[in-house]
Amino acid sequence: MADDSGGKICKGRLMSTERVLFVDHTGQIGGAELILLDVVEGRSRSSAFLFEAGPLHAALAERKLNPIISKWGRGLSQFRRDSSWLAAIPLMARFAAIVTEIARAARSHDVVYANSQKAFVLASLAGLLVRRPLIWHLHDIISPDHFGLVQRQTQVLLANAGATRVIVPSQAAATAFIEAGGRSDLVEIVPNGLALLPEPRTPAELRRSLDLPTRPLVGVFSRLARWKGQHVLLEALAALPDVGCIVVGGALFGEQAYAAELKQMVLARGLADRVHFLGHRNDVPKLMMAVDIVVHPSIDPEPFGRTLVEAMLAGVPVVATNAGAAPDILEGGKAGTLVPPNDATALASAIAGLLARPATLQNQLEYAFARAQAQYSVTRMLDTIELVIRQVQTGAAA
Ligand code: UDP
Ligand code: GLC
């Protein structure tokens, strides 16, 4: 079905017919890529350029996007965001080859949409060869906690010169971009949107079906990475002898050493019978609904934190660190509990407090659920992004 401005209606949403070249550096599916999978839905005239193959490649192909895999990008997603630019020097020839590949692909598209920091850097350089409106969906907080000075400077320099718009998921990410020198007129805050399927089973039934212990149980649902702070939760658990924990998530982006460190820590602290590593899972909502508390212990500011909203929608109390977007999402503590980052004692006492008074949390859980539905809707996110794509395309055509 077509609308009167040249778009089409897909699943009840207005969808432009622009040919968008989506670019992502990874073939893995982290939170940013889960957002991308929602954004590409219904855009069968578009393509996805990935630096490497992986589960994301298959998921994009399922959504009928034309997938393009770089010949040169394999393994580059393991190049860490906090690596120095010196470490990038031996990789320069490969980066240059990818820039050429992106430029070639951009020729047959109207808009380029970079979904990660590395994708944006190379896509903006490709813009020197083939000029197209360039959207950067910036899922990161460009602050010293996350990026070195040269990386921050390079990113804002390229954004100020080459990005047509910069989409960020939170005020915290917008502020960091602007404080790093990014142009505020480029920024569009589009909060991530999430939805969960209803689950008829009770938490007790879910626990049985998932083979989880019956003791008080907390869960952490993030990929394994030091800045996500799983080690702080393990430290807190050492002070909570009756509490079990599921650690859900894999070392998606080369953090295998951290994963090994966590397992070692569990052994060293005598937590092996209480802490269960479940690896990367595709049934996070069910696992969330089965635990008593969701913990989000990031030690660095979280750009958004999909798992916070997932916990709110799952109707489970959430304890998160008070940095980045978390205080905003949890409305300063009205929709969840906030603790200082990297403070195992405060975390342990927040968990103990919540486990001691589950009945008194009902109002907060209802409030959090309503807030998540009202503020973080998938439709609103997709409609706003659609508008941005149209605006940059119309601006380019004018
Ligand atoms: N997730 C998942 N399986 C796992 C761990 C996490 O599907 O084993 C999902 C989680 O439900 C959330 C996303 O991955 O939707 C992580 O997004 P978030 O914004 O919380 O953090 P990111 O990893 O993107 O920094
Ligand atoms: C990134 C961020 C996370 C955010 C996600 C989706 O991976 O680390 O906070 O929720 O992207 O925007």
JSON list of N, CA, C and O in Angstrom, two decimals, residues 62-117:
[
{"chain": "A", "resi": 62, "resn": "GLU", "atom": "N", "xyz": [17.16, -12.88, 6.86]},
{"chain": "A", "resi": 62, "resn": "GLU", "atom": "CA", "xyz": [15.78, -13.31, 7.15]},
{"chain": "A", "resi": 62, "resn": "GLU", "atom": "C", "xyz": [14.81, -12.17, 6.95]},
{"chain": "A", "resi": 62, "resn": "GLU", "atom": "O", "xyz": [13.67, -12.36, 6.59]},
{"chain": "A", "resi": 63, "resn": "ARG", "atom": "N", "xyz": [15.26, -10.95, 7.22]},
{"chain": "A", "resi": 63, "resn": "ARG", "atom": "CA", "xyz": [14.39, -9.77, 7.05]},
{"chain": "A", "resi": 63, "resn": "ARG", "atom": "C", "xyz": [14.46, -9.24, 5.63]},
{"chain": "A", "resi": 63, "resn": "ARG", "atom": "O", "xyz": [14.10, -8.10, 5.37]},
{"chain": "A", "resi": 64, "resn": "LYS", "atom": "N", "xyz": [14.99, -10.04, 4.74]},
{"chain": "A", "resi": 64, "resn": "LYS", "atom": "CA", "xyz": [14.98, -9.77, 3.29]},
{"chain": "A", "resi": 64, "resn": "LYS", "atom": "C", "xyz": [15.88, -8.61, 2.88]},
{"chain": "A", "resi": 64, "resn": "LYS", "atom": "O", "xyz": [15.70, -8.01, 1.83]},
{"chain": "A", "resi": 65, "resn": "LEU", "atom": "N", "xyz": [16.84, -8.29, 3.74]},
{"chain": "A", "resi": 65, "resn": "LEU", "atom": "CA", "xyz": [17.79, -7.24, 3.32]},
{"chain": "A", "resi": 65, "resn": "LEU", "atom": "C", "xyz": [18.87, -7.88, 2.48]},
{"chain": "A", "resi": 65, "resn": "LEU", "atom": "O", "xyz": [19.22, -9.03, 2.67]},
{"chain": "A", "resi": 66, "resn": "ASN", "atom": "N", "xyz": [19.40, -7.09, 1.56]},
{"chain": "A", "resi": 66, "resn": "ASN", "atom": "CA", "xyz": [20.49, -7.58, 0.76]},
{"chain": "A", "resi": 66, "resn": "ASN", "atom": "C", "xyz": [21.77, -7.49, 1.60]},
{"chain": "A", "resi": 66, "resn": "ASN", "atom": "O", "xyz": [22.23, -6.40, 1.89]},
{"chain": "A", "resi": 67, "resn": "PRO", "atom": "N", "xyz": [22.36, -8.62, 2.01]},
{"chain": "A", "resi": 67, "resn": "PRO", "atom": "CA", "xyz": [23.54, -8.53, 2.87]},
{"chain": "A", "resi": 67, "resn": "PRO", "atom": "C", "xyz": [24.83, -8.42, 2.06]},
{"chain": "A", "resi": 67, "resn": "PRO", "atom": "O", "xyz": [25.00, -9.11, 1.06]},
{"chain": "A", "resi": 68, "resn": "ILE", "atom": "N", "xyz": [25.72, -7.55, 2.49]},
{"chain": "A", "resi": 68, "resn": "ILE", "atom": "CA", "xyz": [27.03, -7.42, 1.84]},
{"chain": "A", "resi": 68, "resn": "ILE", "atom": "C", "xyz": [28.07, -7.63, 2.94]},
{"chain": "A", "resi": 68, "resn": "ILE", "atom": "O", "xyz": [28.06, -6.92, 3.95]},
{"chain": "A", "resi": 69, "resn": "ILE", "atom": "N", "xyz": [28.93, -8.60, 2.76]},
{"chain": "A", "resi": 69, "resn": "ILE", "atom": "CA", "xyz": [29.96, -8.84, 3.78]},
{"chain": "A", "resi": 69, "resn": "ILE", "atom": "C", "xyz": [31.31, -8.38, 3.24]},
{"chain": "A", "resi": 69, "resn": "ILE", "atom": "O", "xyz": [31.71, -8.75, 2.14]},
{"chain": "A", "resi": 70, "resn": "SER", "atom": "N", "xyz": [31.98, -7.58, 4.03]},
{"chain": "A", "resi": 70, "resn": "SER", "atom": "CA", "xyz": [33.31, -7.09, 3.61]},
{"chain": "A", "resi": 70, "resn": "SER", "atom": "C", "xyz": [34.29, -8.23, 3.43]},
{"chain": "A", "resi": 70, "resn": "SER", "atom": "O", "xyz": [34.24, -9.23, 4.16]},
{"chain": "A", "resi": 71, "resn": "LYS", "atom": "N", "xyz": [35.18, -8.06, 2.47]},
{"chain": "A", "resi": 71, "resn": "LYS", "atom": "CA", "xyz": [36.24, -9.07, 2.29]},
{"chain": "A", "resi": 71, "resn": "LYS", "atom": "C", "xyz": [37.37, -8.84, 3.29]},
{"chain": "A", "resi": 71, "resn": "LYS", "atom": "O", "xyz": [38.24, -9.67, 3.46]},
{"chain": "A", "resi": 72, "resn": "TRP", "atom": "N", "xyz": [37.38, -7.67, 3.92]},
{"chain": "A", "resi": 72, "resn": "TRP", "atom": "CA", "xyz": [38.56, -7.26, 4.69]},
{"chain": "A", "resi": 72, "resn": "TRP", "atom": "C", "xyz": [38.30, -7.07, 6.18]},
{"chain": "A", "resi": 72, "resn": "TRP", "atom": "O", "xyz": [39.23, -6.79, 6.93]},
{"chain": "A", "resi": 73, "resn": "GLY", "atom": "N", "xyz": [37.05, -7.21, 6.61]},
{"chain": "A", "resi": 73, "resn": "GLY", "atom": "CA", "xyz": [36.73, -6.77, 7.97]},
{"chain": "A", "resi": 73, "resn": "GLY", "atom": "C", "xyz": [36.77, -7.83, 9.04]},
{"chain": "A", "resi": 73, "resn": "GLY", "atom": "O", "xyz": [36.60, -7.53, 10.21]},
{"chain": "A", "resi": 74, "resn": "ARG", "atom": "N", "xyz": [37.02, -9.10, 8.66]},
{"chain": "A", "resi": 74, "resn": "ARG", "atom": "CA", "xyz": [36.92, -10.18, 9.63]},
{"chain": "A", "resi": 74, "resn": "ARG", "atom": "C", "xyz": [37.82, -9.95, 10.84]},
{"chain": "A", "resi": 74, "resn": "ARG", "atom": "O", "xyz": [38.99, -9.65, 10.67]},
{"chain": "A", "resi": 75, "resn": "GLY", "atom": "N", "xyz": [37.21, -10.05, 12.02]},
{"chain": "A", "resi": 75, "resn": "GLY", "atom": "CA", "xyz": [38.00, -9.92, 13.25]},
{"chain": "A", "resi": 75, "resn": "GLY", "atom": "C", "xyz": [38.20, -8.48, 13.73]},
{"chain": "A", "resi": 75, "resn": "GLY", "atom": "O", "xyz": [38.66, -8.26, 14.84]},
{"chain": "A", "resi": 76, "resn": "LEU", "atom": "N", "xyz": [37.81, -7.50, 12.91]},
{"chain": "A", "resi": 76, "resn": "LEU", "atom": "CA", "xyz": [38.05, -6.12, 13.34]},
{"chain": "A", "resi": 76, "resn": "LEU", "atom": "C", "xyz": [37.15, -5.71, 14.50]},
{"chain": "A", "resi": 76, "resn": "LEU", "atom": "O", "xyz": [37.45, -4.77, 15.23]},
{"chain": "A", "resi": 77, "resn": "SER", "atom": "N", "xyz": [36.02, -6.44, 14.68]},
{"chain": "A", "resi": 77, "resn": "SER", "atom": "CA", "xyz": [35.15, -6.08, 15.80]},
{"chain": "A", "resi": 77, "resn": "SER", "atom": "C", "xyz": [35.85, -6.37, 17.13]},
{"chain": "A", "resi": 77, "resn": "SER", "atom": "O", "xyz": [35.44, -5.88, 18.17]},
{"chain": "A", "resi": 78, "resn": "GLN", "atom": "N", "xyz": [36.91, -7.16, 17.08]},
{"chain": "A", "resi": 78, "resn": "GLN", "atom": "CA", "xyz": [37.64, -7.45, 18.31]},
{"chain": "A", "resi": 78, "resn": "GLN", "atom": "C", "xyz": [38.64, -6.32, 18.64]},
{"chain": "A", "resi": 78, "resn": "GLN", "atom": "O", "xyz": [39.26, -6.32, 19.69]},
{"chain": "A", "resi": 79, "resn": "PHE", "atom": "N", "xyz": [38.81, -5.38, 17.68]},
{"chain": "A", "resi": 79, "resn": "PHE", "atom": "CA", "xyz": [39.66, -4.21, 17.94]},
{"chain": "A", "resi": 79, "resn": "PHE", "atom": "C", "xyz": [38.92, -3.34, 18.95]},
{"chain": "A", "resi": 79, "resn": "PHE", "atom": "O", "xyz": [37.87, -2.79, 18.66]},
{"chain": "A", "resi": 80, "resn": "ARG", "atom": "N", "xyz": [39.48, -3.27, 20.18]},
{"chain": "A", "resi": 80, "resn": "ARG", "atom": "CA", "xyz": [38.73, -2.72, 21.29]},
{"chain": "A", "resi": 80, "resn": "ARG", "atom": "C", "xyz": [38.58, -1.22, 21.20]},
{"chain": "A", "resi": 80, "resn": "ARG", "atom": "O", "xyz": [39.44, -0.51, 20.71]},
{"chain": "A", "resi": 81, "resn": "ARG", "atom": "N", "xyz": [37.44, -0.73, 21.70]},
{"chain": "A", "resi": 81, "resn": "ARG", "atom": "CA", "xyz": [37.16, 0.71, 21.67]},
{"chain": "A", "resi": 81, "resn": "ARG", "atom": "C", "xyz": [38.17, 1.52, 22.47]},
{"chain": "A", "resi": 81, "resn": "ARG", "atom": "O", "xyz": [38.39, 2.68, 22.19]},
{"chain": "A", "resi": 82, "resn": "ASP", "atom": "N", "xyz": [38.81, 0.88, 23.47]},
{"chain": "A", "resi": 82, "resn": "ASP", "atom": "CA", "xyz": [39.78, 1.64, 24.25]},
{"chain": "A", "resi": 82, "resn": "ASP", "atom": "C", "xyz": [41.21, 1.42, 23.75]},
{"chain": "A", "resi": 82, "resn": "ASP", "atom": "O", "xyz": [42.17, 1.84, 24.35]},
{"chain": "A", "resi": 83, "resn": "SER", "atom": "N", "xyz": [41.32, 0.74, 22.58]},
{"chain": "A", "resi": 83, "resn": "SER", "atom": "CA", "xyz": [42.67, 0.53, 22.03]},
{"chain": "A", "resi": 83, "resn": "SER", "atom": "C", "xyz": [43.21, 1.87, 21.54]},
{"chain": "A", "resi": 83, "resn": "SER", "atom": "O", "xyz": [42.46, 2.74, 21.12]},
{"chain": "A", "resi": 84, "resn": "SER", "atom": "N", "xyz": [44.54, 1.99, 21.53]},
{"chain": "A", "resi": 84, "resn": "SER", "atom": "CA", "xyz": [45.11, 3.24, 21.06]},
{"chain": "A", "resi": 84, "resn": "SER", "atom": "C", "xyz": [45.13, 3.21, 19.52]},
{"chain": "A", "resi": 84, "resn": "SER", "atom": "O", "xyz": [45.07, 2.14, 18.91]},
{"chain": "A", "resi": 85, "resn": "TRP", "atom": "N", "xyz": [45.23, 4.41, 18.93]},
{"chain": "A", "resi": 85, "resn": "TRP", "atom": "CA", "xyz": [45.28, 4.46, 17.47]},
{"chain": "A", "resi": 85, "resn": "TRP", "atom": "C", "xyz": [46.56, 3.84, 16.94]},
{"chain": "A", "resi": 85, "resn": "TRP", "atom": "O", "xyz": [46.62, 3.42, 15.80]},
{"chain": "A", "resi": 86, "resn": "LEU", "atom": "N", "xyz": [47.58, 3.74, 17.82]},
{"chain": "A", "resi": 86, "resn": "LEU", "atom": "CA", "xyz": [48.82, 3.08, 17.39]},
{"chain": "A", "resi": 86, "resn": "LEU", "atom": "C", "xyz": [48.52, 1.62, 17.00]},
{"chain": "A", "resi": 86, "resn": "LEU", "atom": "O", "xyz": [49.04, 1.10, 16.03]},
{"chain": "A", "resi": 87, "resn": "ALA", "atom": "N", "xyz": [47.62, 1.01, 17.82]},
{"chain": "A", "resi": 87, "resn": "ALA", "atom": "CA", "xyz": [47.26, -0.39, 17.54]},
{"chain": "A", "resi": 87, "resn": "ALA", "atom": "C", "xyz": [46.54, -0.51, 16.21]},
{"chain": "A", "resi": 87, "resn": "ALA", "atom": "O", "xyz": [46.47, -1.59, 15.62]},
{"chain": "A", "resi": 88, "resn": "ALA", "atom": "N", "xyz": [45.99, 0.60, 15.72]},
{"chain": "A", "resi": 88, "resn": "ALA", "atom": "CA", "xyz": [45.23, 0.55, 14.47]},
{"chain": "A", "resi": 88, "resn": "ALA", "atom": "C", "xyz": [46.14, 0.67, 13.25]},
{"chain": "A", "resi": 88, "resn": "ALA", "atom": "O", "xyz": [45.73, 0.33, 12.14]},
{"chain": "A", "resi": 89, "resn": "ILE", "atom": "N", "xyz": [47.37, 1.13, 13.46]},
{"chain": "A", "resi": 89, "resn": "ILE", "atom": "CA", "xyz": [48.25, 1.40, 12.30]},
{"chain": "A", "resi": 89, "resn": "ILE", "atom": "C", "xyz": [48.42, 0.17, 11.39]},
{"chain": "A", "resi": 89, "resn": "ILE", "atom": "O", "xyz": [48.21, 0.28, 10.18]},
{"chain": "A", "resi": 90, "resn": "PRO", "atom": "N", "xyz": [48.73, -1.02, 11.96]},
{"chain": "A", "resi": 90, "resn": "PRO", "atom": "CA", "xyz": [48.90, -2.16, 11.06]},
{"chain": "A", "resi": 90, "resn": "PRO", "atom": "C", "xyz": [47.63, -2.53, 10.30]},
{"chain": "A", "resi": 90, "resn": "PRO", "atom": "O", "xyz": [47.67, -3.26, 9.32]},
{"chain": "A", "resi": 91, "resn": "LEU", "atom": "N", "xyz": [46.50, -2.00, 10.77]},
{"chain": "A", "resi": 91, "resn": "LEU", "atom": "CA", "xyz": [45.22, -2.37, 10.15]},
{"chain": "A", "resi": 91, "resn": "LEU", "atom": "C", "xyz": [44.78, -1.36, 9.09]},
{"chain": "A", "resi": 91, "resn": "LEU", "atom": "O", "xyz": [43.74, -1.53, 8.46]},
{"chain": "A", "resi": 92, "resn": "MET", "atom": "N", "xyz": [45.58, -0.29, 8.90]},
{"chain": "A", "resi": 92, "resn": "MET", "atom": "CA", "xyz": [45.14, 0.82, 8.04]},
{"chain": "A", "resi": 92, "resn": "MET", "atom": "C", "xyz": [44.77, 0.38, 6.62]},
{"chain": "A", "resi": 92, "resn": "MET", "atom": "O", "xyz": [43.81, 0.88, 6.05]},
{"chain": "A", "resi": 93, "resn": "ALA", "atom": "N", "xyz": [45.55, -0.56, 6.07]},
{"chain": "A", "resi": 93, "resn": "ALA", "atom": "CA", "xyz": [45.28, -0.97, 4.68]},
{"chain": "A", "resi": 93, "resn": "ALA", "atom": "C", "xyz": [43.91, -1.64, 4.61]},
{"chain": "A", "resi": 93, "resn": "ALA", "atom": "O", "xyz": [43.14, -1.42, 3.67]},
{"chain": "A", "resi": 94, "resn": "ARG", "atom": "N", "xyz": [43.60, -2.43, 5.66]},
{"chain": "A", "resi": 94, "resn": "ARG", "atom": "CA", "xyz": [42.28, -3.09, 5.67]},
{"chain": "A", "resi": 94, "resn": "ARG", "atom": "C", "xyz": [41.17, -2.06, 5.85]},
{"chain": "A", "resi": 94, "resn": "ARG", "atom": "O", "xyz": [40.12, -2.14, 5.21]},
{"chain": "A", "resi": 95, "resn": "PHE", "atom": "N", "xyz": [41.39, -1.07, 6.72]},
{"chain": "A", "resi": 95, "resn": "PHE", "atom": "CA", "xyz": [40.38, -0.03, 6.89]},
{"chain": "A", "resi": 95, "resn": "PHE", "atom": "C", "xyz": [40.13, 0.68, 5.55]},
{"chain": "A", "resi": 95, "resn": "PHE", "atom": "O", "xyz": [38.99, 0.94, 5.16]},
{"chain": "A", "resi": 96, "resn": "ALA", "atom": "N", "xyz": [41.23, 0.97, 4.84]},
{"chain": "A", "resi": 96, "resn": "ALA", "atom": "CA", "xyz": [41.10, 1.68, 3.55]},
{"chain": "A", "resi": 96, "resn": "ALA", "atom": "C", "xyz": [40.31, 0.83, 2.55]},
{"chain": "A", "resi": 96, "resn": "ALA", "atom": "O", "xyz": [39.46, 1.35, 1.81]},
{"chain": "A", "resi": 97, "resn": "ALA", "atom": "N", "xyz": [40.56, -0.47, 2.57]},
{"chain": "A", "resi": 97, "resn": "ALA", "atom": "CA", "xyz": [39.84, -1.35, 1.64]},
{"chain": "A", "resi": 97, "resn": "ALA", "atom": "C", "xyz": [38.35, -1.36, 1.98]},
{"chain": "A", "resi": 97, "resn": "ALA", "atom": "O", "xyz": [37.49, -1.35, 1.08]},
{"chain": "A", "resi": 98, "resn": "ILE", "atom": "N", "xyz": [38.04, -1.34, 3.27]},
{"chain": "A", "resi": 98, "resn": "ILE", "atom": "CA", "xyz": [36.61, -1.36, 3.67]},
{"chain": "A", "resi": 98, "resn": "ILE", "atom": "C", "xyz": [35.94, -0.04, 3.27]},
{"chain": "A", "resi": 98, "resn": "ILE", "atom": "O", "xyz": [34.80, -0.03, 2.81]},
{"chain": "A", "resi": 99, "resn": "VAL", "atom": "N", "xyz": [36.68, 1.06, 3.43]},
{"chain": "A", "resi": 99, "resn": "VAL", "atom": "CA", "xyz": [36.13, 2.37, 3.02]},
{"chain": "A", "resi": 99, "resn": "VAL", "atom": "C", "xyz": [35.73, 2.31, 1.54]},
{"chain": "A", "resi": 99, "resn": "VAL", "atom": "O", "xyz": [34.64, 2.74, 1.15]},
{"chain": "A", "resi": 100, "resn": "THR", "atom": "N", "xyz": [36.60, 1.72, 0.73]},
{"chain": "A", "resi": 100, "resn": "THR", "atom": "CA", "xyz": [36.30, 1.61, -0.71]},
{"chain": "A", "resi": 100, "resn": "THR", "atom": "C", "xyz": [35.08, 0.73, -0.94]},
{"chain": "A", "resi": 100, "resn": "THR", "atom": "O", "xyz": [34.22, 1.04, -1.76]},
{"chain": "A", "resi": 101, "resn": "GLU", "atom": "N", "xyz": [35.00, -0.36, -0.19]},
{"chain": "A", "resi": 101, "resn": "GLU", "atom": "CA", "xyz": [33.84, -1.26, -0.34]},
{"chain": "A", "resi": 101, "resn": "GLU", "atom": "C", "xyz": [32.54, -0.53, 0.02]},
{"chain": "A", "resi": 101, "resn": "GLU", "atom": "O", "xyz": [31.52, -0.65, -0.67]},
{"chain": "A", "resi": 102, "resn": "ILE", "atom": "N", "xyz": [32.58, 0.25, 1.13]},
{"chain": "A", "resi": 102, "resn": "ILE", "atom": "CA", "xyz": [31.36, 0.97, 1.54]},
{"chain": "A", "resi": 102, "resn": "ILE", "atom": "C", "xyz": [30.99, 1.99, 0.47]},
{"chain": "A", "resi": 102, "resn": "ILE", "atom": "O", "xyz": [29.81, 2.12, 0.10]},
{"chain": "A", "resi": 103, "resn": "ALA", "atom": "N", "xyz": [31.99, 2.69, -0.05]},
{"chain": "A", "resi": 103, "resn": "ALA", "atom": "CA", "xyz": [31.72, 3.72, -1.07]},
{"chain": "A", "resi": 103, "resn": "ALA", "atom": "C", "xyz": [31.07, 3.08, -2.30]},
{"chain": "A", "resi": 103, "resn": "ALA", "atom": "O", "xyz": [30.09, 3.60, -2.85]},
{"chain": "A", "resi": 104, "resn": "ARG", "atom": "N", "xyz": [31.60, 1.92, -2.68]},
{"chain": "A", "resi": 104, "resn": "ARG", "atom": "CA", "xyz": [31.05, 1.23, -3.85]},
{"chain": "A", "resi": 104, "resn": "ARG", "atom": "C", "xyz": [29.58, 0.86, -3.60]},
{"chain": "A", "resi": 104, "resn": "ARG", "atom": "O", "xyz": [28.72, 1.08, -4.43]},
{"chain": "A", "resi": 105, "resn": "ALA", "atom": "N", "xyz": [29.31, 0.32, -2.42]},
{"chain": "A", "resi": 105, "resn": "ALA", "atom": "CA", "xyz": [27.94, -0.08, -2.09]},
{"chain": "A", "resi": 105, "resn": "ALA", "atom": "C", "xyz": [27.02, 1.14, -2.01]},
{"chain": "A", "resi": 105, "resn": "ALA", "atom": "O", "xyz": [25.85, 1.09, -2.41]},
{"chain": "A", "resi": 106, "resn": "ALA", "atom": "N", "xyz": [27.56, 2.27, -1.50]},
{"chain": "A", "resi": 106, "resn": "ALA", "atom": "CA", "xyz": [26.73, 3.47, -1.31]},
{"chain": "A", "resi": 106, "resn": "ALA", "atom": "C", "xyz": [26.20, 4.01, -2.64]},
{"chain": "A", "resi": 106, "resn": "ALA", "atom": "O", "xyz": [25.12, 4.61, -2.69]},
{"chain": "A", "resi": 107, "resn": "ARG", "atom": "N", "xyz": [26.92, 3.79, -3.71]},
{"chain": "A", "resi": 107, "resn": "ARG", "atom": "CA", "xyz": [26.52, 4.30, -5.03]},
{"chain": "A", "resi": 107, "resn": "ARG", "atom": "C", "xyz": [25.08, 3.93, -5.40]},
{"chain": "A", "resi": 107, "resn": "ARG", "atom": "O", "xyz": [24.37, 4.72, -5.99]},
{"chain": "A", "resi": 108, "resn": "SER", "atom": "N", "xyz": [24.65, 2.72, -5.02]},
{"chain": "A", "resi": 108, "resn": "SER", "atom": "CA", "xyz": [23.30, 2.30, -5.40]},
{"chain": "A", "resi": 108, "resn": "SER", "atom": "C", "xyz": [22.29, 2.51, -4.27]},
{"chain": "A", "resi": 108, "resn": "SER", "atom": "O", "xyz": [21.24, 1.88, -4.24]},
{"chain": "A", "resi": 109, "resn": "HIS", "atom": "N", "xyz": [22.63, 3.38, -3.31]},
{"chain": "A", "resi": 109, "resn": "HIS", "atom": "CA", "xyz": [21.70, 3.66, -2.21]},
{"chain": "A", "resi": 109, "resn": "HIS", "atom": "C", "xyz": [21.50, 5.16, -2.05]},
{"chain": "A", "resi": 109, "resn": "HIS", "atom": "O", "xyz": [22.33, 5.95, -2.49]},
{"chain": "A", "resi": 110, "resn": "ASP", "atom": "N", "xyz": [20.37, 5.53, -1.41]},
{"chain": "A", "resi": 110, "resn": "ASP", "atom": "CA", "xyz": [20.07, 6.96, -1.24]},
{"chain": "A", "resi": 110, "resn": "ASP", "atom": "C", "xyz": [20.66, 7.52, 0.04]},
{"chain": "A", "resi": 110, "resn": "ASP", "atom": "O", "xyz": [20.99, 8.70, 0.13]},
{"chain": "A", "resi": 111, "resn": "VAL", "atom": "N", "xyz": [20.72, 6.67, 1.07]},
{"chain": "A", "resi": 111, "resn": "VAL", "atom": "CA", "xyz": [21.13, 7.13, 2.40]},
{"chain": "A", "resi": 111, "resn": "VAL", "atom": "C", "xyz": [22.07, 6.07, 2.99]},
{"chain": "A", "resi": 111, "resn": "VAL", "atom": "O", "xyz": [21.85, 4.87, 2.78]},
{"chain": "A", "resi": 112, "resn": "VAL", "atom": "N", "xyz": [23.08, 6.51, 3.73]},
{"chain": "A", "resi": 112, "resn": "VAL", "atom": "CA", "xyz": [23.93, 5.56, 4.46]},
{"chain": "A", "resi": 112, "resn": "VAL", "atom": "C", "xyz": [23.62, 5.72, 5.96]},
{"chain": "A", "resi": 112, "resn": "VAL", "atom": "O", "xyz": [23.48, 6.85, 6.45]},
{"chain": "A", "resi": 113, "resn": "TYR", "atom": "N", "xyz": [23.48, 4.60, 6.65]},
{"chain": "A", "resi": 113, "resn": "TYR", "atom": "CA", "xyz": [23.05, 4.60, 8.06]},
{"chain": "A", "resi": 113, "resn": "TYR", "atom": "C", "xyz": [24.06, 3.75, 8.84]},
{"chain": "A", "resi": 113, "resn": "TYR", "atom": "O", "xyz": [24.07, 2.53, 8.72]},
{"chain": "A", "resi": 114, "resn": "ALA", "atom": "N", "xyz": [24.94, 4.40, 9.58]},
{"chain": "A", "resi": 114, "resn": "ALA", "atom": "CA", "xyz": [25.98, 3.67, 10.32]},
{"chain": "A", "resi": 114, "resn": "ALA", "atom": "C", "xyz": [25.47, 3.36, 11.71]},
{"chain": "A", "resi": 114, "resn": "ALA", "atom": "O", "xyz": [25.06, 4.27, 12.44]},
{"chain": "A", "resi": 115, "resn": "ASN", "atom": "N", "xyz": [25.52, 2.08, 12.08]},
{"chain": "A", "resi": 115, "resn": "ASN", "atom": "CA", "xyz": [24.91, 1.67, 13.35]},
{"chain": "A", "resi": 115, "resn": "ASN", "atom": "C", "xyz": [25.93, 1.44, 14.47]},
{"chain": "A", "resi": 115, "resn": "ASN", "atom": "O", "xyz": [25.57, 0.95, 15.52]},
{"chain": "A", "resi": 116, "resn": "SER", "atom": "N", "xyz": [27.18, 1.77, 14.21]},
{"chain": "A", "resi": 116, "resn": "SER", "atom": "CA", "xyz": [28.17, 1.62, 15.28]},
{"chain": "A", "resi": 116, "resn": "SER", "atom": "C", "xyz": [29.26, 2.65, 15.07]},
{"chain": "A", "resi": 116, "resn": "SER", "atom": "O", "xyz": [29.34, 3.26, 14.01]},
{"chain": "A", "resi": 117, "resn": "GLN", "atom": "N", "xyz": [30.10, 2.78, 16.07]},
{"chain": "A", "resi": 117, "resn": "GLN", "atom": "CA", "xyz": [31.14, 3.81, 16.02]},
{"chain": "A", "resi": 117, "resn": "GLN", "atom": "C", "xyz": [32.14, 3.50, 14.91]},
{"chain": "A", "resi": 117, "resn": "GLN", "atom": "O", "xyz": [32.47, 4.37, 14.10]}
]
